[in-house]
């Protein structure tokens, strides 16, 4: 069998060779196969996707110089030959053995990889194309693309086998080519320069490649977004002339310092350096006047320089998972120094940073932390709205001077041992408070007055917390309450003084006995009676408490098998399960 490219079908090789000797395919007799197909030409009944396999684009074998016919006819290729090329393409990238030298010679393109073959099909017309998606198409070179797509503005080449970007049209505006083999070595004499080849680019995403030289992006005057995550970049000193750059993302690289020249990127607003090797948050970060979001999570930070000019533009600062960043001052976050350096900071992440204390200068005494520090509205940290302190101090517990964060809206501090004061200062803007698994033994007694607009409270996993009275003060605002695995039980809902005097033996009143099943004085009813005071409550999580243990108890082993089956029949079943259990299948 051979493939006839003119009609797009596999035909018998003997029939085709005999008919080709007699004449052209159009002048064959009734014994030919061309007249038996009345469905029209192949161009009208075949549609080939851009992501088609290599066998959809077979290459013709070398033709004879005299009559132009190959061993199987014009434009035909043997299926065995096509299979051989496919196998060769899949096995030509062999692993390098130990002790051998790897060659940088580019892989030759054969049956798979040419972008011209992918686009020049009867079903596509790339001349008027402006957006092109070739994700996972197995492309290895871009030769000829600029000749067939002159109007192209955006292209996606993710998940291919590209080693170079040569061949792209010069009018390209958006380029996305992550997960390739692209590299720009500074030792190359004829290296690819974006300012010369693609001067109109505004967005570039070359993540997950092998780029080590960032200077190839210099001179792009229109560049706004540059994403180079998961590459081999170790310095930013070579990036120049990108004066419109606003978003720079450099996750998972090998950067040891922030050596980017601020005057070369004056409009930078977002800087993402997650999972690098930074040691210091430099004071020169304030030179980026428009910088608003900084992400330096999971680095090797040992110090943050809080001196010099204030970084007035920074609104969000992420420094989590840097346990040595506060080692030089004993884990104390001095609010006065942070306010002077970041006067407009609204969101601060200090998760797993060994924070021991957050206070203002002169209020580091632990005894003062347990009392209310009266402060006016202008004191403290007026701009800080969101604070995350997950996974910090264990012993001694974290102490927070709430007077310096009186304008806070969201406090997220799970898995952090914390000592709350007996009374809180007025925090009229607090909306969410998460202090689960914090080793709490009591809550502030004035929560209703100090947190008048609190909507979410999470005090889960605090088994020594028994008093529910402070939470009941939040009846006017609380909508979500999470109290899993706390100590709410008999000690919390004991009889009130009025109830105990009513059942005094010397009162002369008749003694009434509870119901037989104990439902009249059960812990569940007492709990519901107390929680009914929370008028705006919408979500409640009270699992794994003493007062709700019976609600989640399993069936007793004394129940007979027949009763278990009857209960299973009457109860709603989960789709896909059997009433009889595993033995019923």
XYZ file of C-alpha atoms in Angstrom:
585
model
C 0.000 0.000 0.000
C 1.161 3.512 -0.819
C -0.278 6.946 -0.128
C -1.532 8.949 -3.092
C -1.225 12.603 -2.060
C -3.496 13.789 -4.866
C -6.565 12.035 -3.476
C -5.370 11.470 0.104
C -5.941 7.687 0.166
C -3.904 4.508 0.539
C -3.998 2.487 -2.701
C -2.536 -0.776 -4.006
C 0.952 -0.223 -5.331
C 0.527 -2.636 -8.254
C -2.636 -0.935 -9.500
C -1.093 2.474 -9.221
C 2.168 1.648 -10.975
C 0.311 0.012 -13.863
C -2.054 2.948 -14.258
C 0.756 5.475 -14.013
C 2.602 3.811 -16.886
C -0.505 3.858 -19.077
C -1.188 7.538 -18.539
C -2.126 10.217 -16.043
C -4.524 9.464 -13.169
C -7.278 11.476 -14.822
C -7.289 9.369 -18.010
C -7.485 5.902 -16.415
C -10.135 3.375 -17.370
C -12.796 1.744 -15.345
C -10.268 -0.502 -13.668
C -8.561 2.495 -12.068
C -9.414 3.666 -8.607
C -9.799 7.366 -9.442
C -13.161 6.991 -11.165
C -14.560 4.827 -8.370
C -14.426 7.712 -5.916
C -17.188 10.222 -6.596
C -16.723 12.304 -3.465
C -14.775 15.057 -5.184
C -11.127 16.117 -4.823
C -9.258 15.622 -1.584
C -9.027 19.365 -0.888
C -12.802 19.500 -0.427
C -13.150 16.521 1.911
C -10.012 16.625 4.107
C -9.305 18.914 7.022
C -5.939 18.660 8.770
C -5.437 20.186 12.195
C -2.365 22.102 13.177
C -1.658 19.449 15.819
C -1.789 16.527 13.355
C 0.709 13.687 13.532
C 3.787 13.523 11.325
C 2.197 10.845 9.120
C -0.360 13.434 7.947
C 2.458 15.324 6.183
C 4.605 12.681 4.434
C 7.623 13.902 2.556
C 8.110 12.683 -1.070
C 11.052 10.495 -1.877
C 13.753 11.788 -4.250
C 12.376 11.689 -7.800
C 14.032 10.589 -10.957
C 15.722 13.329 -12.935
C 14.343 12.167 -16.275
C 10.626 11.646 -15.815
C 10.198 12.966 -12.223
C 8.660 9.730 -10.997
C 9.842 8.004 -7.873
C 9.811 4.303 -7.148
C 6.163 4.548 -6.072
C 4.965 7.283 -8.393
C 4.747 11.070 -8.148
C 4.140 12.442 -4.640
C 3.948 9.015 -3.000
C 5.811 7.693 0.006
C 5.964 4.177 1.317
C 4.324 3.574 4.717
C 7.427 1.688 5.756
C 9.592 4.665 4.902
C 7.245 7.005 6.736
C 7.347 4.785 9.807
C 11.130 4.653 9.665
C 11.371 8.425 9.728
C 8.935 8.671 12.628
C 10.919 6.166 14.693
C 14.148 7.937 13.848
C 12.676 11.246 14.996
C 11.614 9.811 18.339
C 14.939 8.111 19.080
C 17.471 10.620 17.849
C 17.687 12.431 21.195
C 19.594 9.817 23.176
C 20.716 10.273 26.780
C 24.348 11.237 27.216
C 26.483 8.700 28.998
C 28.746 9.604 31.855
C 32.206 10.703 30.818
C 31.147 11.826 27.342
C 30.937 15.373 26.019
C 27.503 16.610 24.928
C 27.402 18.393 21.584
C 25.487 21.615 21.043
C 24.746 20.717 17.400
C 21.069 21.390 16.687
C 18.946 18.370 15.864
C 18.260 17.981 12.165
C 14.688 18.355 11.009
C 13.202 15.500 8.990
C 9.599 14.298 8.881
C 8.494 16.317 11.925
C 9.220 19.865 12.983
C 8.833 22.214 10.053
C 6.290 24.920 10.808
C 5.651 25.420 7.093
C 4.406 21.861 6.854
C 2.054 22.509 9.757
C 0.465 25.565 8.227
C 0.470 25.027 4.459
C -2.514 22.687 4.313
C -5.766 22.857 2.331
C -7.673 23.565 5.552
C -5.628 26.590 6.667
C -4.901 30.023 5.251
C -2.078 31.590 7.303
C -1.801 34.715 5.158
C -4.517 36.596 7.097
C -3.794 34.998 10.477
C -3.111 37.356 13.421
C -3.146 34.900 16.375
C -1.538 31.480 16.109
C -1.516 28.659 18.689
C 0.957 25.836 18.074
C 1.081 24.343 21.560
C 2.636 20.877 21.656
C 3.021 20.584 17.873
C 6.538 19.111 17.971
C 8.058 22.079 16.118
C 11.844 22.413 16.067
C 12.469 25.422 13.843
C 10.566 28.459 12.641
C 12.134 28.774 9.207
C 9.754 30.333 6.684
C 7.134 31.504 9.170
C 7.664 35.195 8.457
C 7.039 34.597 4.731
C 3.615 32.970 5.093
C 2.238 34.947 8.085
C 3.014 38.598 7.526
C 0.153 39.871 9.719
C 0.874 37.726 12.778
C 0.663 39.615 16.101
C 0.501 36.903 18.802
C 1.865 33.366 18.821
C 1.973 30.556 21.393
C 4.689 27.916 20.970
C 4.468 26.208 24.349
C 5.644 22.634 24.751
C 7.670 22.285 21.540
C 11.317 21.503 20.782
C 12.583 24.905 19.745
C 16.218 25.821 20.269
C 16.073 29.208 18.546
C 13.497 31.869 17.720
C 14.922 32.790 14.345
C 12.217 33.071 11.706
C 9.494 34.904 13.620
C 7.834 37.868 11.850
C 9.145 41.243 12.941
C 5.674 42.672 13.654
C 5.006 40.266 16.527
C 3.523 41.865 19.669
C 2.968 38.899 22.028
C 5.301 35.884 22.258
C 4.654 32.881 24.506
C 7.045 29.949 24.186
C 7.426 28.230 27.579
C 8.686 24.658 27.976
C 11.134 24.566 25.056
C 14.921 24.208 24.683
C 15.650 27.875 23.963
C 18.953 29.242 25.183
C 20.839 32.520 24.699
C 24.438 32.101 25.649
C 26.546 35.255 26.172
C 29.458 33.570 24.345
C 27.599 33.302 21.036
C 28.927 35.692 18.418
C 25.715 35.854 16.394
C 23.264 35.601 19.291
C 19.625 36.463 18.932
C 18.795 40.061 19.959
C 15.120 40.854 20.470
C 15.539 44.581 19.829
C 16.893 43.782 16.357
C 14.690 40.837 15.383
C 11.401 41.592 17.214
C 11.399 45.294 18.144
C 7.616 45.599 18.678
C 7.188 42.978 21.408
C 5.060 43.979 24.413
C 4.624 40.618 26.215
C 7.174 37.801 26.445
C 6.813 34.467 28.258
C 9.844 32.182 27.936
C 9.465 30.229 31.158
C 10.914 26.741 31.583
C 13.734 27.159 29.064
C 17.527 27.299 29.328
C 18.073 31.061 29.244
C 21.036 32.381 31.205
C 21.673 35.753 29.536
C 19.032 38.409 30.188
C 20.820 41.064 28.128
C 19.201 39.733 24.922
C 15.998 41.523 26.004
C 17.681 44.923 26.276
C 16.445 47.719 24.076
C 12.802 46.592 23.845
C 11.165 49.984 24.192
C 7.582 48.628 24.089
C 8.067 45.674 26.452
C 5.577 45.642 29.351
C 5.517 42.013 30.631
C 8.555 39.735 30.875
C 8.211 36.233 32.365
C 11.364 34.143 32.684
C 10.428 31.632 35.358
C 12.436 28.410 35.727
C 15.499 29.422 33.763
C 19.188 29.852 34.624
C 19.410 33.587 35.221
C 21.859 34.666 37.937
C 22.031 38.421 37.358
C 19.823 41.296 36.186
C 22.613 43.745 35.563
C 22.504 43.309 31.787
C 18.881 44.399 31.336
C 18.825 47.918 29.870
C 16.524 50.095 27.823
C 13.185 48.540 28.859
C 11.678 51.760 30.109
C 8.045 50.581 29.804
C 8.535 47.327 31.687
C 5.856 46.964 34.375
C 5.760 43.218 35.271
C 8.928 41.186 35.798
C 8.573 37.563 36.941
C 11.741 35.588 37.679
C 10.606 32.590 39.723
C 12.877 29.589 40.255
C 16.133 31.086 39.025
C 19.599 31.562 40.556
C 19.523 35.235 41.573
C 21.682 36.139 44.557
C 20.921 39.864 44.679
C 18.560 42.474 43.319
C 21.028 44.177 40.977
C 18.481 45.572 38.533
C 19.133 49.218 37.682
C 16.048 51.205 38.689
C 16.622 53.957 36.115
C 16.413 51.404 33.281
C 12.919 50.242 34.350
C 11.267 53.258 35.976
C 7.686 51.980 35.475
C 8.150 48.597 37.175
C 5.105 47.788 39.342
C 5.340 44.008 39.983
C 8.512 42.125 40.906
C 8.233 38.367 41.477
C 11.440 36.649 42.673
C 9.950 33.576 44.298
C 12.355 30.714 45.108
C 15.694 32.298 44.330
C 18.815 32.763 46.452
C 18.473 36.346 47.631
C 20.269 37.220 50.855
C 19.192 40.805 51.547
C 16.200 43.000 50.833
C 18.195 46.070 49.810
C 17.413 49.606 50.847
C 17.699 50.569 47.173
C 14.316 48.980 46.556
C 12.860 52.400 47.257
C 14.455 53.666 44.025
C 11.701 51.919 42.066
C 9.145 54.681 42.463
C 6.225 52.772 40.873
C 6.901 49.382 42.487
C 3.731 48.177 44.257
C 3.995 44.348 44.635
C 7.119 42.468 45.730
C 7.319 38.696 46.145
C 10.488 37.269 47.739
C 9.006 34.129 49.252
C 11.252 31.113 49.785
C 14.668 32.702 49.430
C 17.716 32.816 51.710
C 16.978 36.240 53.182
C 18.996 37.071 56.262
C 18.289 40.773 56.578
C 15.913 43.495 55.461
C 17.418 46.969 55.259
C 14.928 49.386 56.802
C 17.060 52.506 56.451
C 17.331 55.006 53.624
C 14.575 56.538 51.560
C 11.025 55.324 52.179
C 9.505 52.963 49.622
C 6.233 54.818 49.348
C 4.894 52.882 46.390
C 4.997 49.338 47.843
C 1.511 48.104 48.789
C 2.084 44.337 49.034
C 5.188 42.651 50.450
C 5.600 38.851 50.609
C 8.578 37.628 52.669
C 7.289 34.242 53.838
C 9.428 31.131 54.332
C 12.595 33.063 55.171
C 13.248 31.905 58.742
C 16.498 33.904 59.107
C 15.212 37.297 58.001
C 14.644 38.551 61.593
C 17.537 36.769 63.251
C 19.609 39.936 63.680
C 17.020 41.544 66.009
C 15.734 38.482 67.839
C 12.551 38.019 65.812
C 11.042 41.397 66.782
C 9.089 43.363 64.192
C 9.500 47.009 65.196
C 6.428 48.718 63.800
C 8.065 52.165 63.892
C 10.920 51.105 61.591
C 8.617 49.301 59.187
C 6.274 52.283 59.028
C 9.183 54.588 58.210
C 10.374 52.310 55.382
C 6.969 51.220 54.035
C 4.528 53.999 54.957
C 1.809 52.828 52.531
C 2.106 49.068 53.018
C -1.306 47.367 53.102
C -0.539 43.620 52.913
C 2.358 41.893 54.695
C 3.189 38.163 54.615
C 5.614 36.915 57.289
C 4.746 33.215 57.354
C 7.436 30.932 58.807
C 9.786 33.831 59.550
C 10.419 33.102 63.277
C 8.484 36.181 64.392
C 8.465 36.481 68.192
C 6.957 39.873 68.758
C 5.203 42.676 66.909
C 5.171 45.984 68.747
C 6.130 49.605 68.559
C 9.435 51.026 69.800
C 9.421 51.085 73.626
C 6.578 48.572 74.043
C 8.646 45.395 73.992
C 7.862 44.476 77.589
C 5.802 41.308 77.780
C 3.819 42.635 80.720
C 2.611 45.548 78.682
C 1.496 43.193 75.946
C -1.157 41.695 78.196
C -2.871 45.011 78.812
C -4.703 47.384 76.568
C -2.684 50.266 75.196
C -5.038 53.109 74.489
C -4.269 54.770 71.194
C -5.956 57.306 69.021
C -6.857 56.767 65.410
C -3.629 58.307 64.067
C -1.257 56.070 66.047
C 0.116 52.673 65.124
C 0.322 51.340 61.593
C -2.537 53.146 59.851
C -2.051 51.645 56.371
C -1.665 47.933 57.263
C -4.900 46.078 56.489
C -3.826 42.442 55.954
C -1.277 40.543 58.043
C -0.303 36.865 57.765
C 1.783 35.240 60.537
C 1.289 31.548 59.871
C 3.675 29.035 61.435
C 5.790 31.365 63.572
C 6.655 31.403 67.287
C 6.204 28.267 69.369
C 7.907 29.076 72.675
C 7.657 31.712 73.936
C 4.305 32.489 72.292
C 3.947 35.325 69.839
C 3.027 38.649 71.461
C 1.228 41.288 69.409
C 0.604 44.866 70.411
C -2.830 45.292 68.841
C -2.744 49.027 69.420
C -0.245 49.466 66.600
C -2.438 47.536 64.139
C -5.773 49.018 65.108
C -6.793 49.581 61.463
C -6.278 45.966 60.438
C -9.010 44.170 58.494
C -7.703 40.590 58.263
C -5.385 38.755 60.649
C -4.323 35.254 59.600
C -2.197 33.460 62.208
C -2.842 29.699 62.246
C -0.278 27.252 63.644
C 1.293 30.021 65.723
C 1.384 29.937 69.509
C -0.079 33.259 70.583
C -0.852 35.034 73.838
C -3.871 37.307 73.521
C -4.371 40.190 75.940
C -7.275 40.142 78.373
C -8.852 43.121 76.639
C -8.411 44.435 73.119
C -8.185 48.039 71.928
C -10.930 49.232 69.568
C -10.446 47.600 66.142
C -13.422 48.861 64.207
C -12.234 47.597 60.806
C -11.467 43.973 61.686
C -13.432 41.589 59.438
C -11.636 38.215 59.673
C -9.688 36.721 62.570
C -8.058 33.282 62.178
C -6.151 32.057 65.248
C -6.588 28.288 65.028
C -4.082 25.907 66.635
C -2.656 28.767 68.687
C -2.675 27.231 72.179
C -5.333 29.650 73.423
C -6.793 29.262 76.894
C -9.056 32.319 76.871
C -10.392 34.984 74.574
C -10.489 38.715 75.281
C -13.462 39.568 77.447
C -14.430 42.617 75.373
C -14.582 41.081 71.910
C -18.039 42.494 71.237
C -16.979 46.066 71.926
C -13.481 45.810 70.375
C -14.542 43.958 67.195
C -17.963 45.339 66.300
C -17.762 44.383 62.576
C -16.095 40.968 62.775
C -17.613 38.540 60.242
C -15.388 35.456 60.411
C -13.833 33.893 63.510
C -11.787 30.681 63.485
C -10.535 29.367 66.849
C -10.295 25.686 65.905
C -7.809 23.251 67.432
C -7.550 25.027 70.779
C -8.496 22.232 73.217
C -7.894 24.364 76.340
C -10.406 27.016 75.267
C -13.595 26.549 77.334
C -15.294 29.933 77.599
C -17.902 30.692 74.923
C -19.112 33.960 76.441
C -16.755 36.312 74.507
C -17.935 34.833 71.201
C -21.574 35.416 72.092
C -20.832 39.143 72.280
C -20.387 39.155 68.482
C -24.096 38.654 67.869
C -24.486 41.812 65.793
C -21.908 40.995 63.079
C -20.575 37.406 63.166
C -21.528 35.343 60.078
C -19.023 32.449 60.091
C -17.861 30.621 63.225
C -15.380 27.707 63.185
C -14.760 25.957 66.482
C -13.463 22.495 65.643
C -11.701 20.528 68.382
C -12.037 23.066 71.175
C -12.875 22.543 74.825
C -16.502 23.639 74.645
C -18.419 21.180 76.808
C -19.842 20.727 80.289
C -17.569 23.276 81.897
C -18.728 25.902 79.451
C -22.477 25.347 79.694
C -22.911 24.641 83.380
C -26.026 25.830 85.242
C -26.413 29.527 85.716
C -26.988 31.006 89.213
C -30.693 31.427 88.516
C -31.056 27.797 87.479
C -29.215 26.513 90.561
C -31.342 28.571 92.959
C -34.524 27.301 91.316
C -33.626 23.722 92.167
C -32.559 24.387 95.745
C -33.768 21.671 98.124
C -34.926 24.240 100.664
C -36.991 26.274 98.223
C -40.116 24.222 98.771
C -40.771 23.902 95.031
C -41.596 20.634 93.360
C -38.638 18.739 91.934
C -39.019 17.847 88.248
C -37.174 15.001 86.648
C -35.692 15.252 83.140
C -37.015 13.277 80.218
C -36.195 9.609 79.883
C -33.801 10.143 76.989
C -32.188 13.172 78.599
C -33.091 15.456 75.715
C -34.600 18.105 77.953
C -31.253 19.037 79.482
C -28.848 17.721 76.840
C -25.673 19.579 75.963
C -26.872 19.959 72.387
C -29.934 21.927 73.374
C -27.977 24.142 75.711
C -25.462 24.816 72.981
C -28.181 25.664 70.462
C -29.821 27.974 72.961
C -26.588 29.885 73.419
C -25.762 30.027 69.710
C -29.234 31.309 68.892
C -28.048 34.668 70.188
C -25.821 35.010 67.107
C -28.558 36.429 64.922
C -26.483 36.863 61.721
C -24.714 33.507 61.865
C -24.745 31.703 58.488
C -21.988 29.073 58.747
C -21.169 27.041 61.856
C -18.533 24.332 62.353
C -18.703 22.718 65.805
C -17.275 19.299 65.035
C -15.137 17.237 67.405
C -16.333 18.864 70.631
C -17.677 17.285 73.801
C -21.064 18.875 73.454
C -21.502 17.491 69.914
C -19.891 14.070 70.361
C -23.221 12.236 70.188
C -24.107 13.868 66.874
C -21.162 12.177 65.130
C -21.103 8.896 67.105
C -20.992 5.614 65.173
C -23.602 2.885 65.498
C -23.289 0.551 68.481
C -21.907 -2.931 67.896
C -24.895 -4.481 69.700
C -27.210 -3.696 66.796
C -28.062 -6.863 64.911
C -27.236 -7.404 61.266
C -30.882 -7.226 60.207
C -31.343 -3.890 61.915
C -28.214 -2.568 60.212
C -29.538 -3.585 56.803
C -32.925 -2.024 57.524
C -31.297 1.197 58.613
C -29.220 1.218 55.455
C -32.277 0.767 53.257
C -34.142 3.621 54.898
C -31.207 6.022 54.878
C -30.097 7.882 51.736
C -27.241 6.188 49.918
C -24.222 7.618 48.219
C -24.242 6.995 44.460
C -22.195 3.939 43.615
C -22.467 2.256 47.029
C -24.333 -0.895 48.013
C -26.787 -1.292 50.862
C -25.406 -4.724 51.686
C -21.854 -3.497 51.979
C -18.853 -5.230 50.439
C -20.350 -8.688 50.904
C -23.367 -7.848 48.770
C -21.385 -7.484 45.528
